[in-house]
Amino acid sequence: MKLLRYGPVGQEKPGLLDAEGKIRDLSAHVADIADDALTPAGLAKLAALDPASLPEVTGNPRLGACVGNVRKFIAIGLNYADHAAESGMAVPAEPVVFNKWTSCIVGPNDDVKIPQGSTKTDWEVELGVVIGKGGSNLSEAEAMDAVAGYCVVNDVSEREWQLERGATWDKGKGFDTFGPIGPWVVTKDEITDPGNLKMWLEVDGKRYQDGSTKTMVFNVATLVAYCSKLMTLMPGDVITTGTPPGVGMGQKPAPVYLKGGEVMTLGIEGLGDQTQKVTRA
């Protein structure tokens, strides 16, 4: 299934994308694409529905963030060896874990706003893992049972605040609008191998990132199990799993950062794509 949320900001309704690419309204069956709806029992209930029996949503509604009521937006750094190299950093022996504040989450096609005074706002296409069953202290063998599905994430980053303003990355990762997620959650049964998905990102039509999840240092099961040792994972938590090379910070001979007015487009094989206009706060 491809589960989504549509409608004005703060008034999103739950929906799914049918086989013909039409949005179907799930409001009569679930309050939101969040919480218990993402558990195995909740997904089974939705999977049993006949999409043709659901009301069709006409027009071209705004797509909201594909998960509502996200409690934790967990991020993994330097999880692609080639990205670590372009960043001038060592491949980590253990996952690098940081937070993106949930207030940064926006829809997949909403504007991304450069923070006041920023000169180093950057892009990162990433595979997002949406937690369904959750739990703590999971083994790698148990980890995939905790996953509801996957989505596209743009881990927008302000590099000065991330790397030059103290020791914690979190400061550069959670500015408002720095977390577009969606367009939909694709349930894990539709993704045969999350470790072999093509991914890409363009700015104003120029392709900067052109990679694959197959070059991840730590795979999805390892990351879910590792994070579950640090915190209890809950339905609707999102783990964004790192980016391949091609970020603005790594461009040669000089870094390329967003200035405002650009259009970012990005996507992952089987998970859809996003388009964001870059503005200034």
Tab-separated table of C-alpha atoms in Angstrom:
chain	number	residue	atom	x	y	z
A	1	MET	CA	0.000	0.000	0.000
A	2	LYS	CA	0.910	3.613	-0.493
A	3	LEU	CA	-0.493	5.588	2.438
A	4	LEU	CA	-0.596	9.372	2.435
A	5	ARG	CA	-2.072	12.474	4.025
A	6	TYR	CA	-3.676	15.227	1.981
A	7	GLY	CA	-5.243	18.631	2.554
A	8	PRO	CA	-4.321	22.034	3.997
A	9	VAL	CA	-1.620	22.353	6.636
A	10	GLY	CA	-2.972	21.158	9.969
A	11	GLN	CA	-6.114	19.710	8.386
A	12	GLU	CA	-4.660	16.698	6.584
A	13	LYS	CA	-6.856	13.671	6.006
A	14	PRO	CA	-5.698	10.053	5.639
A	15	GLY	CA	-5.663	8.495	2.196
A	16	LEU	CA	-4.106	5.885	-0.016
A	17	LEU	CA	-2.896	5.865	-3.589
A	18	ASP	CA	-4.659	3.230	-5.668
A	19	ALA	CA	-3.170	1.231	-8.545
A	20	GLU	CA	-4.276	3.885	-11.040
A	21	GLY	CA	-2.592	6.707	-9.142
A	22	LYS	CA	-5.830	8.092	-7.693
A	23	ILE	CA	-6.059	9.275	-4.102
A	24	ARG	CA	-8.717	7.460	-2.074
A	25	ASP	CA	-10.091	8.842	1.178
A	26	LEU	CA	-9.564	6.687	4.280
A	27	SER	CA	-11.326	9.015	6.741
A	28	ALA	CA	-14.158	6.564	7.397
A	29	HIS	CA	-11.713	3.879	8.457
A	30	VAL	CA	-8.820	5.576	10.256
A	31	ALA	CA	-8.289	8.957	11.922
A	32	ASP	CA	-4.804	9.527	10.523
A	33	ILE	CA	-1.763	7.796	9.056
A	34	ALA	CA	-0.265	7.680	12.522
A	35	ASP	CA	-0.025	5.741	15.760
A	36	ASP	CA	-2.034	2.491	15.776
A	37	ALA	CA	-2.844	2.753	12.062
A	38	LEU	CA	0.804	1.884	11.381
A	39	THR	CA	0.951	-1.196	13.591
A	40	PRO	CA	0.699	-4.628	11.966
A	41	ALA	CA	-2.969	-4.874	12.996
A	42	GLY	CA	-3.710	-1.376	11.716
A	43	LEU	CA	-2.046	-2.007	8.365
A	44	ALA	CA	-3.849	-5.347	7.998
A	45	LYS	CA	-7.161	-3.570	8.487
A	46	LEU	CA	-6.338	-1.073	5.743
A	47	ALA	CA	-4.973	-3.748	3.408
A	48	ALA	CA	-8.293	-5.601	3.624
A	49	LEU	CA	-10.164	-2.644	2.127
A	50	ASP	CA	-11.071	-2.536	-1.555
A	51	PRO	CA	-9.600	0.767	-2.812
A	52	ALA	CA	-12.383	1.017	-5.418
A	53	SER	CA	-14.914	1.181	-2.575
A	54	LEU	CA	-13.278	4.263	-1.069
A	55	PRO	CA	-14.263	7.814	-2.109
A	56	GLU	CA	-12.019	9.237	-4.800
A	57	VAL	CA	-10.340	12.537	-3.970
A	58	THR	CA	-10.680	14.822	-6.963
A	59	GLY	CA	-8.560	17.757	-8.007
A	60	ASN	CA	-4.932	18.158	-7.023
A	61	PRO	CA	-4.819	18.455	-3.234
A	62	ARG	CA	-1.694	19.359	-1.320
A	63	LEU	CA	0.122	16.342	0.066
A	64	GLY	CA	1.056	16.615	3.699
A	65	ALA	CA	3.831	14.773	5.495
A	66	CYS	CA	3.061	11.105	4.945
A	67	VAL	CA	3.089	10.325	8.693
A	68	GLY	CA	1.163	12.273	11.312
A	69	ASN	CA	1.974	12.717	15.000
A	70	VAL	CA	5.624	11.760	14.584
A	71	ARG	CA	7.054	11.469	18.084
A	72	LYS	CA	10.688	10.960	17.122
A	73	PHE	CA	12.489	11.952	13.923
A	74	ILE	CA	15.776	10.083	14.245
A	75	ALA	CA	18.606	10.630	11.788
A	76	ILE	CA	21.760	8.722	10.888
A	77	GLY	CA	24.920	10.484	9.757
A	78	LEU	CA	27.784	9.391	7.517
A	79	ASN	CA	26.036	6.144	6.596
A	80	TYR	CA	27.433	6.040	3.057
A	81	ALA	CA	31.188	5.545	2.782
A	82	ASP	CA	31.462	7.736	-0.315
A	83	HIS	CA	29.529	10.552	1.380
A	84	ALA	CA	31.811	10.316	4.423
A	85	ALA	CA	34.779	10.668	2.077
A	86	GLU	CA	33.384	13.780	0.360
A	87	SER	CA	32.725	15.264	3.822
A	88	GLY	CA	36.307	14.607	4.888
A	89	MET	CA	35.165	12.369	7.734
A	90	ALA	CA	35.964	8.787	8.676
A	91	VAL	CA	33.467	5.983	8.109
A	92	PRO	CA	31.983	5.451	11.582
A	93	ALA	CA	32.500	2.207	13.490
A	94	GLU	CA	28.977	2.565	14.898
A	95	PRO	CA	25.967	4.502	13.602
A	96	VAL	CA	26.067	8.277	14.132
A	97	VAL	CA	22.668	9.165	15.615
A	98	PHE	CA	21.172	12.654	15.930
A	99	ASN	CA	17.739	14.298	16.062
A	100	LYS	CA	15.704	16.281	13.613
A	101	TRP	CA	13.065	18.166	15.605
A	102	THR	CA	9.569	17.043	14.680
A	103	SER	CA	8.598	20.692	14.139
A	104	CYS	CA	10.749	20.637	10.982
A	105	ILE	CA	8.464	18.110	9.273
A	106	VAL	CA	6.570	19.361	6.205
A	107	GLY	CA	4.897	17.902	3.149
A	108	PRO	CA	6.943	16.556	0.247
A	109	ASN	CA	6.218	19.512	-2.012
A	110	ASP	CA	6.062	22.321	0.551
A	111	ASP	CA	8.558	25.187	0.390
A	112	VAL	CA	11.888	24.805	2.166
A	113	LYS	CA	12.878	28.017	3.949
A	114	ILE	CA	16.507	29.045	4.375
A	115	PRO	CA	16.978	30.267	7.976
A	116	GLN	CA	17.746	33.912	8.623
A	117	GLY	CA	21.435	34.607	8.081
A	118	SER	CA	22.194	31.180	6.654
A	119	THR	CA	24.807	30.878	3.908
A	120	LYS	CA	25.296	27.094	4.084
A	121	THR	CA	21.898	25.430	3.633
A	122	ASP	CA	22.312	22.053	1.925
A	123	TRP	CA	20.309	19.067	0.641
A	124	GLU	CA	20.362	15.298	1.310
A	125	VAL	CA	18.086	12.683	-0.288
A	126	GLU	CA	17.535	9.842	2.190
A	127	LEU	CA	15.586	6.638	2.728
A	128	GLY	CA	13.145	7.068	5.602
A	129	VAL	CA	12.115	4.053	7.690
A	130	VAL	CA	8.673	4.312	9.323
A	131	ILE	CA	8.233	2.321	12.517
A	132	GLY	CA	5.080	0.251	12.958
A	133	LYS	CA	5.349	-2.295	15.761
A	134	GLY	CA	8.148	-0.621	17.650
A	135	GLY	CA	9.840	-1.900	20.768
A	136	SER	CA	13.154	-1.676	22.604
A	137	ASN	CA	16.358	-3.701	22.660
A	138	LEU	CA	15.455	-5.410	19.397
A	139	SER	CA	17.845	-7.851	17.784
A	140	GLU	CA	18.654	-7.448	14.102
A	141	ALA	CA	16.552	-10.559	13.473
A	142	GLU	CA	13.576	-8.833	15.128
A	143	ALA	CA	14.183	-5.385	13.671
A	144	MET	CA	12.365	-5.747	10.366
A	145	ASP	CA	9.201	-6.814	12.188
A	146	ALA	CA	9.194	-3.321	13.686
A	147	VAL	CA	9.118	-1.614	10.273
A	148	ALA	CA	5.826	-0.463	8.750
A	149	GLY	CA	7.279	0.915	5.537
A	150	TYR	CA	9.519	3.433	3.818
A	151	CYS	CA	9.400	6.989	2.470
A	152	VAL	CA	11.523	9.654	0.830
A	153	VAL	CA	13.161	12.224	3.125
A	154	ASN	CA	15.048	15.398	2.261
A	155	ASP	CA	17.383	15.856	5.239
A	156	VAL	CA	17.856	19.581	4.686
A	157	SER	CA	20.890	20.753	6.663
A	158	GLU	CA	22.469	24.047	7.681
A	159	ARG	CA	26.170	23.210	7.671
A	160	GLU	CA	27.475	26.165	9.706
A	161	TRP	CA	25.139	25.369	12.596
A	162	GLN	CA	25.785	21.644	12.169
A	163	LEU	CA	29.581	21.717	12.092
A	164	GLU	CA	30.899	25.138	13.179
A	165	ARG	CA	28.698	26.237	16.069
A	166	GLY	CA	29.533	23.623	18.705
A	167	ALA	CA	29.669	19.879	19.022
A	168	THR	CA	26.102	18.764	18.295
A	169	TRP	CA	24.777	18.204	14.775
A	170	ASP	CA	21.161	18.634	15.900
A	171	LYS	CA	21.397	22.433	15.743
A	172	GLY	CA	21.840	22.413	11.971
A	173	LYS	CA	19.251	19.758	11.205
A	174	GLY	CA	15.951	20.819	12.690
A	175	PHE	CA	15.149	24.302	11.397
A	176	ASP	CA	11.542	24.777	10.324
A	177	THR	CA	10.796	23.060	6.950
A	178	PHE	CA	14.036	21.019	7.093
A	179	GLY	CA	12.160	17.692	7.058
A	180	PRO	CA	10.038	17.074	3.959
A	181	ILE	CA	8.736	13.483	4.121
A	182	GLY	CA	6.617	11.640	1.571
A	183	PRO	CA	4.821	11.683	-0.800
A	184	TRP	CA	3.611	8.450	0.821
A	185	VAL	CA	4.564	5.612	3.115
A	186	VAL	CA	5.121	2.510	0.997
A	187	THR	CA	4.464	-0.549	3.146
A	188	LYS	CA	7.379	-2.932	3.429
A	189	ASP	CA	5.638	-5.736	1.527
A	190	GLU	CA	6.026	-3.644	-1.651
A	191	ILE	CA	9.787	-3.133	-1.230
A	192	THR	CA	11.668	-6.369	-1.803
A	193	ASP	CA	15.078	-5.026	-0.802
A	194	PRO	CA	15.402	-1.624	0.904
A	195	GLY	CA	19.155	-2.068	0.563
A	196	ASN	CA	19.081	-1.803	-3.221
A	197	LEU	CA	17.056	1.264	-4.218
A	198	LYS	CA	18.199	3.957	-6.637
A	199	MET	CA	18.029	7.506	-5.269
A	200	TRP	CA	18.647	10.914	-6.770
A	201	LEU	CA	18.406	14.674	-6.179
A	202	GLU	CA	18.507	17.626	-8.568
A	203	VAL	CA	18.680	21.391	-8.019
A	204	ASP	CA	17.251	23.460	-10.867
A	205	GLY	CA	17.500	20.426	-13.124
A	206	LYS	CA	21.166	19.664	-12.368
A	207	ARG	CA	21.646	16.208	-10.883
A	208	TYR	CA	23.891	16.382	-7.835
A	209	GLN	CA	23.065	13.090	-6.139
A	210	ASP	CA	22.759	9.829	-8.075
A	211	GLY	CA	23.247	6.875	-5.775
A	212	SER	CA	21.777	3.756	-4.254
A	213	THR	CA	20.961	2.442	-0.819
A	214	LYS	CA	23.208	-0.524	-1.608
A	215	THR	CA	26.210	1.579	-0.523
A	216	MET	CA	24.881	2.142	2.999
A	217	VAL	CA	27.399	1.267	5.709
A	218	PHE	CA	24.724	0.047	8.145
A	219	ASN	CA	21.586	-1.534	6.680
A	220	VAL	CA	17.999	-0.960	7.797
A	221	ALA	CA	17.867	-3.903	10.207
A	222	THR	CA	21.115	-2.839	11.874
A	223	LEU	CA	19.947	0.761	12.256
A	224	VAL	CA	16.528	-0.144	13.671
A	225	ALA	CA	18.052	-2.572	16.159
A	226	TYR	CA	20.736	-0.046	17.161
A	227	CYS	CA	18.260	2.795	17.683
A	228	SER	CA	16.001	0.502	19.724
A	229	LYS	CA	18.834	0.108	22.208
A	230	LEU	CA	18.975	3.877	22.696
A	231	MET	CA	15.221	4.499	22.989
A	232	THR	CA	11.874	2.765	22.753
A	233	LEU	CA	10.728	2.945	19.153
A	234	MET	CA	7.048	3.769	18.740
A	235	PRO	CA	4.539	3.551	15.875
A	236	GLY	CA	5.060	6.508	13.557
A	237	ASP	CA	8.662	7.199	14.522
A	238	VAL	CA	10.792	7.941	11.461
A	239	ILE	CA	14.453	7.003	11.031
A	240	THR	CA	16.170	8.726	8.122
A	241	THR	CA	19.153	6.633	7.164
A	242	GLY	CA	21.837	8.804	5.585
A	243	THR	CA	22.659	10.143	2.149
A	244	PRO	CA	24.838	9.178	-0.827
A	245	PRO	CA	27.477	11.579	-2.180
A	246	GLY	CA	26.639	14.741	-4.061
A	247	VAL	CA	25.606	17.119	-1.287
A	248	GLY	CA	26.378	20.783	-1.740
A	249	MET	CA	29.066	20.775	0.934
A	250	GLY	CA	31.050	18.190	-1.033
A	251	GLN	CA	31.114	19.922	-4.425
A	252	LYS	CA	34.486	20.657	-6.006
A	253	PRO	CA	36.273	22.971	-6.452
A	254	ALA	CA	33.974	24.810	-4.038
A	255	PRO	CA	30.831	23.971	-2.068
A	256	VAL	CA	27.445	24.874	-3.550
A	257	TYR	CA	24.743	25.993	-1.132
A	258	LEU	CA	21.119	27.022	-1.546
A	259	LYS	CA	20.556	30.760	-1.845
A	260	GLY	CA	16.778	30.953	-2.401
A	261	GLY	CA	14.739	30.668	-5.552
A	262	GLU	CA	15.980	27.195	-6.507
A	263	VAL	CA	13.769	24.139	-7.030
A	264	MET	CA	14.868	20.823	-5.551
A	265	THR	CA	13.529	17.560	-6.976
A	266	LEU	CA	14.406	14.203	-5.463
A	267	GLY	CA	13.196	10.646	-5.347
A	268	ILE	CA	13.853	7.020	-4.486
A	269	GLU	CA	13.015	3.995	-6.612
A	270	GLY	CA	9.557	2.682	-5.716
A	271	LEU	CA	8.891	5.414	-3.148
A	272	GLY	CA	7.930	8.409	-5.294
A	273	ASP	CA	9.436	11.865	-5.567
A	274	GLN	CA	9.366	15.324	-4.027
A	275	THR	CA	9.623	18.882	-5.375
A	276	GLN	CA	10.420	21.873	-3.161
A	277	LYS	CA	10.874	25.533	-3.944
A	278	VAL	CA	13.576	27.141	-1.820
A	279	THR	CA	12.654	30.443	-0.166
A	280	ARG	CA	14.222	32.600	2.527
A	281	ALA	CA	12.701	32.906	5.994
